[in-house]
PDB file of C-alpha atoms in Angstrom:
ATOM      1  CA  ASP L 202      14.905   0.289  -4.975  1.00 80.00           C
ATOM      2  CA  SER L 203      12.475  -2.256  -3.147  1.00 85.00           C
ATOM      3  CA  GLY L 204      13.826  -5.405  -5.366  1.00 92.00           C
ATOM      4  CA  VAL L 205      10.128  -5.643  -6.586  1.00 95.00           C
ATOM      5  CA  THR L 206       9.870  -4.848 -10.565  1.00 96.00           C
ATOM      6  CA  GLN L 207       6.867  -4.089 -12.540  1.00 97.00           C
ATOM      7  CA  THR L 208       6.535  -3.796 -16.328  1.00 97.00           C
ATOM      8  CA  PRO L 209       5.760  -1.710 -18.247  1.00 96.00           C
ATOM      9  CA  LYS L 210       6.034   1.392 -16.381  1.00 95.00           C
ATOM     10  CA  HIS L 211       3.415   3.164 -18.503  1.00 96.00           C
ATOM     11  CA  LEU L 212       0.518   1.806 -20.481  1.00 97.00           C
ATOM     12  CA  ILE L 213      -1.832   3.576 -22.917  1.00 97.00           C
ATOM     13  CA  THR L 214      -4.677   1.853 -24.279  1.00 97.00           C
ATOM     14  CA  ALA L 215      -8.248   2.284 -25.547  1.00 97.00           C
ATOM     15  CA  THR L 216     -11.554   1.300 -24.150  1.00 97.00           C
ATOM     16  CA  GLY L 217     -12.457  -2.285 -24.686  1.00 97.00           C
ATOM     17  CA  GLN L 218      -8.969  -3.542 -24.967  1.00 97.00           C
ATOM     18  CA  ARG L 219      -7.042  -6.056 -22.634  1.00 98.00           C
ATOM     19  CA  VAL L 220      -3.615  -5.303 -21.161  1.00 98.00           C
ATOM     20  CA  THR L 221      -1.402  -7.473 -18.920  1.00 98.00           C
ATOM     21  CA  LEU L 222       0.779  -6.151 -16.150  1.00 98.00           C
ATOM     22  CA  ARG L 223       3.663  -7.910 -14.976  1.00 98.00           C
ATOM     23  CA  CYS L 224       5.377  -8.159 -11.402  1.00 98.00           C
ATOM     24  CA  SER L 225       8.560  -9.973 -10.395  1.00 98.00           C
ATOM     25  CA  PRO L 226       8.675 -10.085  -6.539  1.00 97.00           C
ATOM     26  CA  ARG L 227      11.976  -9.813  -4.491  1.00 95.00           C
ATOM     27  CA  SER L 228      14.068 -12.842  -4.554  1.00 94.00           C
ATOM     28  CA  GLY L 229      12.943 -15.281  -1.785  1.00 91.00           C
ATOM     29  CA  ASP L 230       9.384 -13.704  -1.485  1.00 93.00           C
ATOM     30  CA  LEU L 231       6.692 -16.180  -1.899  1.00 93.00           C
ATOM     31  CA  SER L 232       3.599 -13.652  -1.781  1.00 92.00           C
ATOM     32  CA  VAL L 233       2.515 -11.162  -4.352  1.00 94.00           C
ATOM     33  CA  TYR L 234      -0.061  -8.551  -3.613  1.00 93.00           C
ATOM     34  CA  TRP L 235      -1.655  -6.205  -6.629  1.00 96.00           C
ATOM     35  CA  TYR L 236      -3.176  -2.898  -5.431  1.00 95.00           C
ATOM     36  CA  GLN L 237      -4.953  -0.230  -7.451  1.00 96.00           C
ATOM     37  CA  GLN L 238      -4.306   3.537  -6.774  1.00 93.00           C
ATOM     38  CA  SER L 239      -6.985   5.855  -8.372  1.00 92.00           C
ATOM     39  CA  LEU L 240      -7.617   9.393  -7.702  1.00 86.00           C
ATOM     40  CA  ASP L 241     -11.277   8.726  -6.837  1.00 86.00           C
ATOM     41  CA  GLN L 242     -10.694   5.242  -4.905  1.00 87.00           C
ATOM     42  CA  GLY L 243      -7.414   5.645  -3.562  1.00 89.00           C
ATOM     43  CA  LEU L 244      -5.343   2.751  -2.764  1.00 90.00           C
ATOM     44  CA  GLN L 245      -7.098  -0.562  -2.701  1.00 92.00           C
ATOM     45  CA  PHE L 246      -6.135  -4.283  -2.456  1.00 90.00           C
ATOM     46  CA  LEU L 247      -7.118  -6.166  -5.342  1.00 94.00           C
ATOM     47  CA  ILE L 248      -5.618  -9.919  -4.737  1.00 94.00           C
ATOM     48  CA  GLN L 249      -2.982 -11.892  -3.265  1.00 92.00           C
ATOM     49  CA  TYR L 250      -1.118 -14.964  -4.527  1.00 94.00           C
ATOM     50  CA  TYR L 251       1.073 -17.342  -2.212  1.00 92.00           C
ATOM     51  CA  ASN L 252       3.276 -19.667  -3.818  1.00 94.00           C
ATOM     52  CA  GLY L 253       0.845 -19.847  -7.052  1.00 95.00           C
ATOM     53  CA  GLU L 254      -2.222 -19.904  -5.143  1.00 94.00           C
ATOM     54  CA  GLU L 255      -4.750 -17.298  -4.553  1.00 93.00           C
ATOM     55  CA  ARG L 256      -4.938 -16.356  -0.807  1.00 89.00           C
ATOM     56  CA  ALA L 257      -6.997 -13.372  -0.538  1.00 87.00           C
ATOM     57  CA  LYS L 258      -9.522 -11.188  -2.693  1.00 89.00           C
ATOM     58  CA  GLY L 259     -10.217  -7.515  -2.344  1.00 88.00           C
ATOM     59  CA  ASN L 260     -12.252  -5.230  -4.546  1.00 82.00           C
ATOM     60  CA  ILE L 261     -11.122  -6.798  -7.709  1.00 92.00           C
ATOM     61  CA  LEU L 262     -13.518  -6.556 -10.738  1.00 94.00           C
ATOM     62  CA  GLU L 263     -14.630  -9.621 -12.524  1.00 95.00           C
ATOM     63  CA  ARG L 264     -12.930  -8.153 -15.774  1.00 97.00           C
ATOM     64  CA  PHE L 265      -9.726  -8.527 -13.955  1.00 97.00           C
ATOM     65  CA  SER L 266      -7.765 -11.654 -13.170  1.00 96.00           C
ATOM     66  CA  ALA L 267      -4.338 -12.649 -11.689  1.00 97.00           C
ATOM     67  CA  GLN L 268      -1.981 -15.381 -11.479  1.00 97.00           C
ATOM     68  CA  GLN L 269       1.322 -16.301 -10.178  1.00 98.00           C
ATOM     69  CA  PHE L 270       3.498 -18.599 -12.052  1.00 97.00           C
ATOM     70  CA  PRO L 271       5.885 -21.294 -11.114  1.00 96.00           C
ATOM     71  CA  ASP L 272       8.798 -18.866 -10.937  1.00 96.00           C
ATOM     72  CA  LEU L 273       6.830 -16.708  -8.711  1.00 97.00           C
ATOM     73  CA  HIS L 274       6.174 -13.904 -11.051  1.00 97.00           C
ATOM     74  CA  SER L 275       2.566 -12.630 -11.257  1.00 98.00           C
ATOM     75  CA  GLU L 276       0.657 -11.059 -14.038  1.00 98.00           C
ATOM     76  CA  LEU L 277      -2.597  -9.028 -13.585  1.00 98.00           C
ATOM     77  CA  ASN L 278      -4.737  -9.027 -16.493  1.00 98.00           C
ATOM     78  CA  LEU L 279      -7.229  -6.424 -17.101  1.00 98.00           C
ATOM     79  CA  SER L 280      -9.936  -6.883 -19.874  1.00 97.00           C
ATOM     80  CA  SER L 281     -12.749  -4.788 -21.457  1.00 97.00           C
ATOM     81  CA  LEU L 282     -11.202  -1.510 -20.256  1.00 97.00           C
ATOM     82  CA  GLU L 283     -13.151   1.254 -19.265  1.00 97.00           C
ATOM     83  CA  LEU L 284     -12.097   4.875 -18.724  1.00 96.00           C
ATOM     84  CA  GLY L 285     -12.320   4.407 -14.934  1.00 95.00           C
ATOM     85  CA  ASP L 286      -9.566   1.618 -14.967  1.00 96.00           C
ATOM     86  CA  SER L 287      -7.001   4.477 -15.550  1.00 97.00           C
ATOM     87  CA  ALA L 288      -4.904   4.098 -12.418  1.00 96.00           C
ATOM     88  CA  LEU L 289      -1.529   3.324 -10.814  1.00 95.00           C
ATOM     89  CA  TYR L 290      -1.405  -0.315 -10.383  1.00 97.00           C
ATOM     90  CA  PHE L 291       1.204  -1.480  -7.673  1.00 96.00           C
ATOM     91  CA  CYS L 292       2.452  -4.973  -6.920  1.00 96.00           C
ATOM     92  CA  ALA L 293       3.911  -5.761  -3.606  1.00 94.00           C
ATOM     93  CA  SER L 294       5.769  -8.914  -2.269  1.00 93.00           C
ATOM     94  CA  SER L 295       6.529 -10.481   1.122  1.00 90.00           C
ATOM     95  CA  VAL L 296       8.320 -13.311   2.508  1.00 88.00           C
ATOM     96  CA  GLY L 297       5.417 -15.358   3.783  1.00 79.00           C
ATOM     97  CA  LEU L 298       1.853 -15.291   4.198  1.00 71.00           C
ATOM     98  CA  GLY L 299       1.236 -13.007   7.137  1.00 62.00           C
ATOM     99  CA  VAL L 300       1.344  -9.176   6.345  1.00 56.00           C
ATOM    100  CA  THR L 301       1.507  -8.904   9.983  1.00 57.00           C
ATOM    101  CA  ARG L 302       4.768 -10.429  10.433  1.00 60.00           C
ATOM    102  CA  ASP L 303       6.422  -9.862   6.995  1.00 69.00           C
ATOM    103  CA  GLU L 304       6.717  -6.348   5.488  1.00 80.00           C
ATOM    104  CA  GLN L 305       5.373  -5.720   2.112  1.00 87.00           C
ATOM    105  CA  PHE L 306       7.761  -4.364  -0.484  1.00 90.00           C
ATOM    106  CA  PHE L 307       6.219  -2.130  -3.118  1.00 92.00           C
ATOM    107  CA  GLY L 308       7.212  -1.886  -6.838  1.00 94.00           C
ATOM    108  CA  PRO L 309       7.263   1.351  -8.672  1.00 93.00           C
ATOM    109  CA  GLY L 310       3.990   0.708 -10.313  1.00 95.00           C
ATOM    110  CA  THR L 311       2.391   0.580 -13.637  1.00 97.00           C
ATOM    111  CA  ARG L 312       0.655   3.774 -14.920  1.00 96.00           C
ATOM    112  CA  LEU L 313      -2.460   2.694 -17.024  1.00 97.00           C
ATOM    113  CA  THR L 314      -4.283   5.239 -19.042  1.00 97.00           C
ATOM    114  CA  VAL L 315      -7.334   4.184 -20.978  1.00 97.00           C
ATOM    115  CA  LEU L 316      -8.495   6.703 -23.571  1.00 96.00           C
TER     116      LEU L 316
ATOM    117  CA  ALA O 269     -13.913  -5.198   8.299  1.00 74.00           C
ATOM    118  CA  GLN O 270     -11.261  -2.491   9.130  1.00 80.00           C
ATOM    119  CA  SER O 271     -10.817   0.926   7.815  1.00 88.00           C
ATOM    120  CA  VAL O 272      -8.666   3.894   8.330  1.00 93.00           C
ATOM    121  CA  THR O 273      -9.302   7.632   8.428  1.00 95.00           C
ATOM    122  CA  GLN O 274      -6.574  10.314   7.824  1.00 96.00           C
ATOM    123  CA  LEU O 275      -7.630  13.794   8.871  1.00 94.00           C
ATOM    124  CA  GLY O 276      -6.323  16.283   6.490  1.00 92.00           C
ATOM    125  CA  SER O 277      -5.503  15.617   2.904  1.00 93.00           C
ATOM    126  CA  HIS O 278      -2.733  18.365   2.726  1.00 96.00           C
ATOM    127  CA  VAL O 279      -0.344  19.470   5.509  1.00 97.00           C
ATOM    128  CA  SER O 280       2.055  22.270   5.088  1.00 97.00           C
ATOM    129  CA  VAL O 281       4.884  22.744   7.563  1.00 97.00           C
ATOM    130  CA  SER O 282       7.885  24.858   7.757  1.00 97.00           C
ATOM    131  CA  GLU O 283      11.410  23.372   7.602  1.00 97.00           C
ATOM    132  CA  GLY O 284      12.472  22.553  11.161  1.00 97.00           C
ATOM    133  CA  ALA O 285       8.798  22.503  12.412  1.00 97.00           C
ATOM    134  CA  LEU O 286       6.895  19.456  13.989  1.00 97.00           C
ATOM    135  CA  VAL O 287       5.202  17.172  11.423  1.00 97.00           C
ATOM    136  CA  LEU O 288       1.919  15.781  12.705  1.00 97.00           C
ATOM    137  CA  LEU O 289       0.042  13.533  10.750  1.00 98.00           C
ATOM    138  CA  ARG O 290      -3.432  12.082  12.038  1.00 97.00           C
ATOM    139  CA  CYS O 291      -4.863   8.637  11.658  1.00 97.00           C
ATOM    140  CA  ASN O 292      -7.916   7.091  13.285  1.00 96.00           C
ATOM    141  CA  TYR O 293      -8.799   3.451  12.662  1.00 94.00           C
ATOM    142  CA  SER O 294     -11.951   1.114  12.984  1.00 90.00           C
ATOM    143  CA  SER O 295     -11.316  -2.565  13.433  1.00 83.00           C
ATOM    144  CA  SER O 296     -13.426  -5.287  15.331  1.00 78.00           C
ATOM    145  CA  VAL O 297     -10.294  -7.144  16.277  1.00 80.00           C
ATOM    146  CA  PRO O 298      -6.760  -5.985  17.530  1.00 80.00           C
ATOM    147  CA  PRO O 299      -5.479  -4.169  14.531  1.00 86.00           C
ATOM    148  CA  TYR O 300      -1.845  -3.820  13.163  1.00 89.00           C
ATOM    149  CA  LEU O 301      -1.093  -0.462  11.782  1.00 91.00           C
ATOM    150  CA  PHE O 302       1.087   0.875   9.425  1.00 93.00           C
ATOM    151  CA  TRP O 303       2.474   4.108   7.785  1.00 96.00           C
ATOM    152  CA  TYR O 304       3.821   4.110   4.447  1.00 95.00           C
ATOM    153  CA  VAL O 305       5.282   7.083   2.371  1.00 96.00           C
ATOM    154  CA  GLN O 306       5.197   7.710  -1.250  1.00 94.00           C
ATOM    155  CA  TYR O 307       7.543   9.982  -2.924  1.00 92.00           C
ATOM    156  CA  PRO O 308       6.630  11.280  -6.374  1.00 87.00           C
ATOM    157  CA  ASN O 309       6.614   8.699  -9.086  1.00 81.00           C
ATOM    158  CA  GLN O 310       7.609   5.899  -6.694  1.00 85.00           C
ATOM    159  CA  GLY O 311       6.236   2.917  -4.919  1.00 88.00           C
ATOM    160  CA  LEU O 312       5.260   2.902  -1.251  1.00 92.00           C
ATOM    161  CA  GLN O 313       7.863   2.521   1.403  1.00 92.00           C
ATOM    162  CA  LEU O 314       7.305   1.242   5.075  1.00 91.00           C
ATOM    163  CA  LEU O 315       8.036   4.066   7.414  1.00 95.00           C
ATOM    164  CA  LEU O 316       6.919   2.129  10.601  1.00 94.00           C
ATOM    165  CA  LYS O 317       4.378  -0.531  12.047  1.00 92.00           C
ATOM    166  CA  TYR O 318       2.710  -1.426  15.339  1.00 92.00           C
ATOM    167  CA  THR O 319       1.882  -4.961  15.742  1.00 86.00           C
ATOM    168  CA  THR O 320       2.060  -5.933  19.556  1.00 84.00           C
ATOM    169  CA  GLY O 321       3.928  -4.455  22.377  1.00 87.00           C
ATOM    170  CA  ALA O 322       5.426  -1.140  22.791  1.00 89.00           C
ATOM    171  CA  THR O 323       2.736   1.369  21.825  1.00 91.00           C
ATOM    172  CA  LEU O 324       5.334   3.966  20.916  1.00 96.00           C
ATOM    173  CA  VAL O 325       6.861   2.952  17.637  1.00 95.00           C
ATOM    174  CA  LYS O 326      10.054   4.409  15.954  1.00 96.00           C
ATOM    175  CA  GLY O 327      10.488   4.094  12.248  1.00 95.00           C
ATOM    176  CA  ILE O 328      12.898   5.330   9.779  1.00 94.00           C
ATOM    177  CA  ASN O 329      13.880   8.791   8.884  1.00 93.00           C
ATOM    178  CA  GLY O 330      13.082  10.207  12.484  1.00 96.00           C
ATOM    179  CA  PHE O 331       9.320   9.284  12.394  1.00 97.00           C
ATOM    180  CA  GLU O 332       7.637   7.660  15.180  1.00 97.00           C
ATOM    181  CA  ALA O 333       4.154   6.981  15.900  1.00 97.00           C
ATOM    182  CA  GLU O 334       1.927   6.116  19.018  1.00 96.00           C
ATOM    183  CA  PHE O 335      -0.838   3.418  19.218  1.00 95.00           C
ATOM    184  CA  LYS O 336      -3.695   4.673  21.520  1.00 95.00           C
ATOM    185  CA  LYS O 337      -6.339   2.116  21.728  1.00 92.00           C
ATOM    186  CA  SER O 338      -8.487   4.361  23.775  1.00 93.00           C
ATOM    187  CA  GLU O 339      -8.635   6.936  21.045  1.00 94.00           C
ATOM    188  CA  THR O 340      -8.407   4.361  18.247  1.00 94.00           C
ATOM    189  CA  SER O 341      -5.505   6.522  16.794  1.00 96.00           C
ATOM    190  CA  PHE O 342      -2.033   6.156  15.241  1.00 97.00           C
ATOM    191  CA  HIS O 343      -0.686   9.442  14.519  1.00 97.00           C
ATOM    192  CA  LEU O 344       2.550  10.154  13.051  1.00 98.00           C
ATOM    193  CA  THR O 345       5.080  12.578  13.978  1.00 98.00           C
ATOM    194  CA  LYS O 346       8.441  13.962  13.342  1.00 97.00           C
ATOM    195  CA  PRO O 347       9.898  16.597  15.620  1.00 97.00           C
ATOM    196  CA  SER O 348      11.576  18.622  12.876  1.00 97.00           C
ATOM    197  CA  ALA O 349      10.686  18.609   9.290  1.00 97.00           C
ATOM    198  CA  HIS O 350      13.131  18.467   6.587  1.00 96.00           C
ATOM    199  CA  MET O 351      12.644  19.388   2.691  1.00 96.00           C
ATOM    200  CA  SER O 352      13.131  15.806   1.916  1.00 95.00           C
ATOM    201  CA  ASP O 353       9.997  14.868   3.987  1.00 96.00           C
ATOM    202  CA  ALA O 354       7.757  16.124   1.152  1.00 96.00           C
ATOM    203  CA  ALA O 355       5.872  13.211   0.107  1.00 97.00           C
ATOM    204  CA  GLU O 356       2.462  11.447   0.390  1.00 96.00           C
ATOM    205  CA  TYR O 357       1.804   9.510   3.497  1.00 97.00           C
ATOM    206  CA  PHE O 358      -0.702   6.625   3.999  1.00 96.00           C
ATOM    207  CA  CYS O 359      -1.833   4.990   7.133  1.00 96.00           C
ATOM    208  CA  ALA O 360      -2.846   1.524   6.928  1.00 93.00           C
ATOM    209  CA  VAL O 361      -4.470  -1.331   8.969  1.00 90.00           C
ATOM    210  CA  SER O 362      -4.603  -4.851   8.931  1.00 84.00           C
ATOM    211  CA  THR O 363      -5.725  -7.571  11.664  1.00 72.00           C
ATOM    212  CA  SER O 364      -4.588 -10.189  13.607  1.00 58.00           C
ATOM    213  CA  ARG O 365      -7.022 -12.413  11.841  1.00 63.00           C
ATOM    214  CA  SER O 366      -5.011 -15.052  10.330  1.00 58.00           C
ATOM    215  CA  ASN O 367      -6.732 -15.094   7.040  1.00 60.00           C
ATOM    216  CA  ASP O 368      -6.784 -11.510   6.500  1.00 61.00           C
ATOM    217  CA  TYR O 369      -3.495 -10.361   4.968  1.00 67.00           C
ATOM    218  CA  LYS O 370      -4.754  -7.347   3.076  1.00 77.00           C
ATOM    219  CA  LEU O 371      -3.614  -3.798   3.884  1.00 85.00           C
ATOM    220  CA  SER O 372      -6.544  -1.299   3.961  1.00 88.00           C
ATOM    221  CA  PHE O 373      -5.312   2.319   3.198  1.00 92.00           C
ATOM    222  CA  GLY O 374      -6.344   5.661   3.982  1.00 94.00           C
ATOM    223  CA  ALA O 375      -6.944   8.381   1.666  1.00 93.00           C
ATOM    224  CA  GLY O 376      -3.524   9.828   2.141  1.00 95.00           C
ATOM    225  CA  THR O 377      -1.903  13.154   3.322  1.00 97.00           C
ATOM    226  CA  THR O 378       0.339  15.241   1.140  1.00 96.00           C
ATOM    227  CA  VAL O 379       2.944  16.961   3.181  1.00 97.00           C
ATOM    228  CA  THR O 380       4.663  20.144   1.740  1.00 97.00           C
ATOM    229  CA  VAL O 381       7.696  21.591   3.126  1.00 97.00           C
ATOM    230  CA  ARG O 382       8.283  25.374   3.287  1.00 96.00           C
ATOM    231  CA  ALA O 383      11.895  26.675   3.391  1.00 94.00           C
TER     232      ALA O 383
END
């Protein structure tokens, strides 16, 4: 158990809908990262937040957005869902800013299925 | 931009045999390199990492990897495979650039262990 929690574990929805994925980082970790794992694109970095502020952005679609709240939990919002958004979404957390110094601890993931 | 190529999407080894997973990276600045393991239905767990210093890095579960700058490689090895090593393994790269915290992952190598 990494200490990172993600809810829900599974999510099944229809095209065009909007969903929210939630992540609680390890106690004391200020950075939260979101990754998408799909069969065709592999593991891709989406976005990083540090202490409530966006710090880095990867291959995140405009239909997707995220935020980190004062209690440091984070939410990833996916809207106008398409079949291709079906994937496993991971959250990771680390103590500080630098992935080079701080190990990223991964949550168990949320499996999103868009029908 | 940095990237990682993992050679071989599937590796099958006998229990007790050497495990060798190949990873080559591309980076315009000194890389930081990581190996993660993903067991079925779980998140990613860090096996080992190279940032600076000794090029032979030892990790958990008996795994080690060697950073070879001249070959732009970071291959993962374990002298004797165990059934519990069956999992998917990801090589990842980040850089020393202070504003670049994301991990870029390879496509992954699935390891099966034969009794």
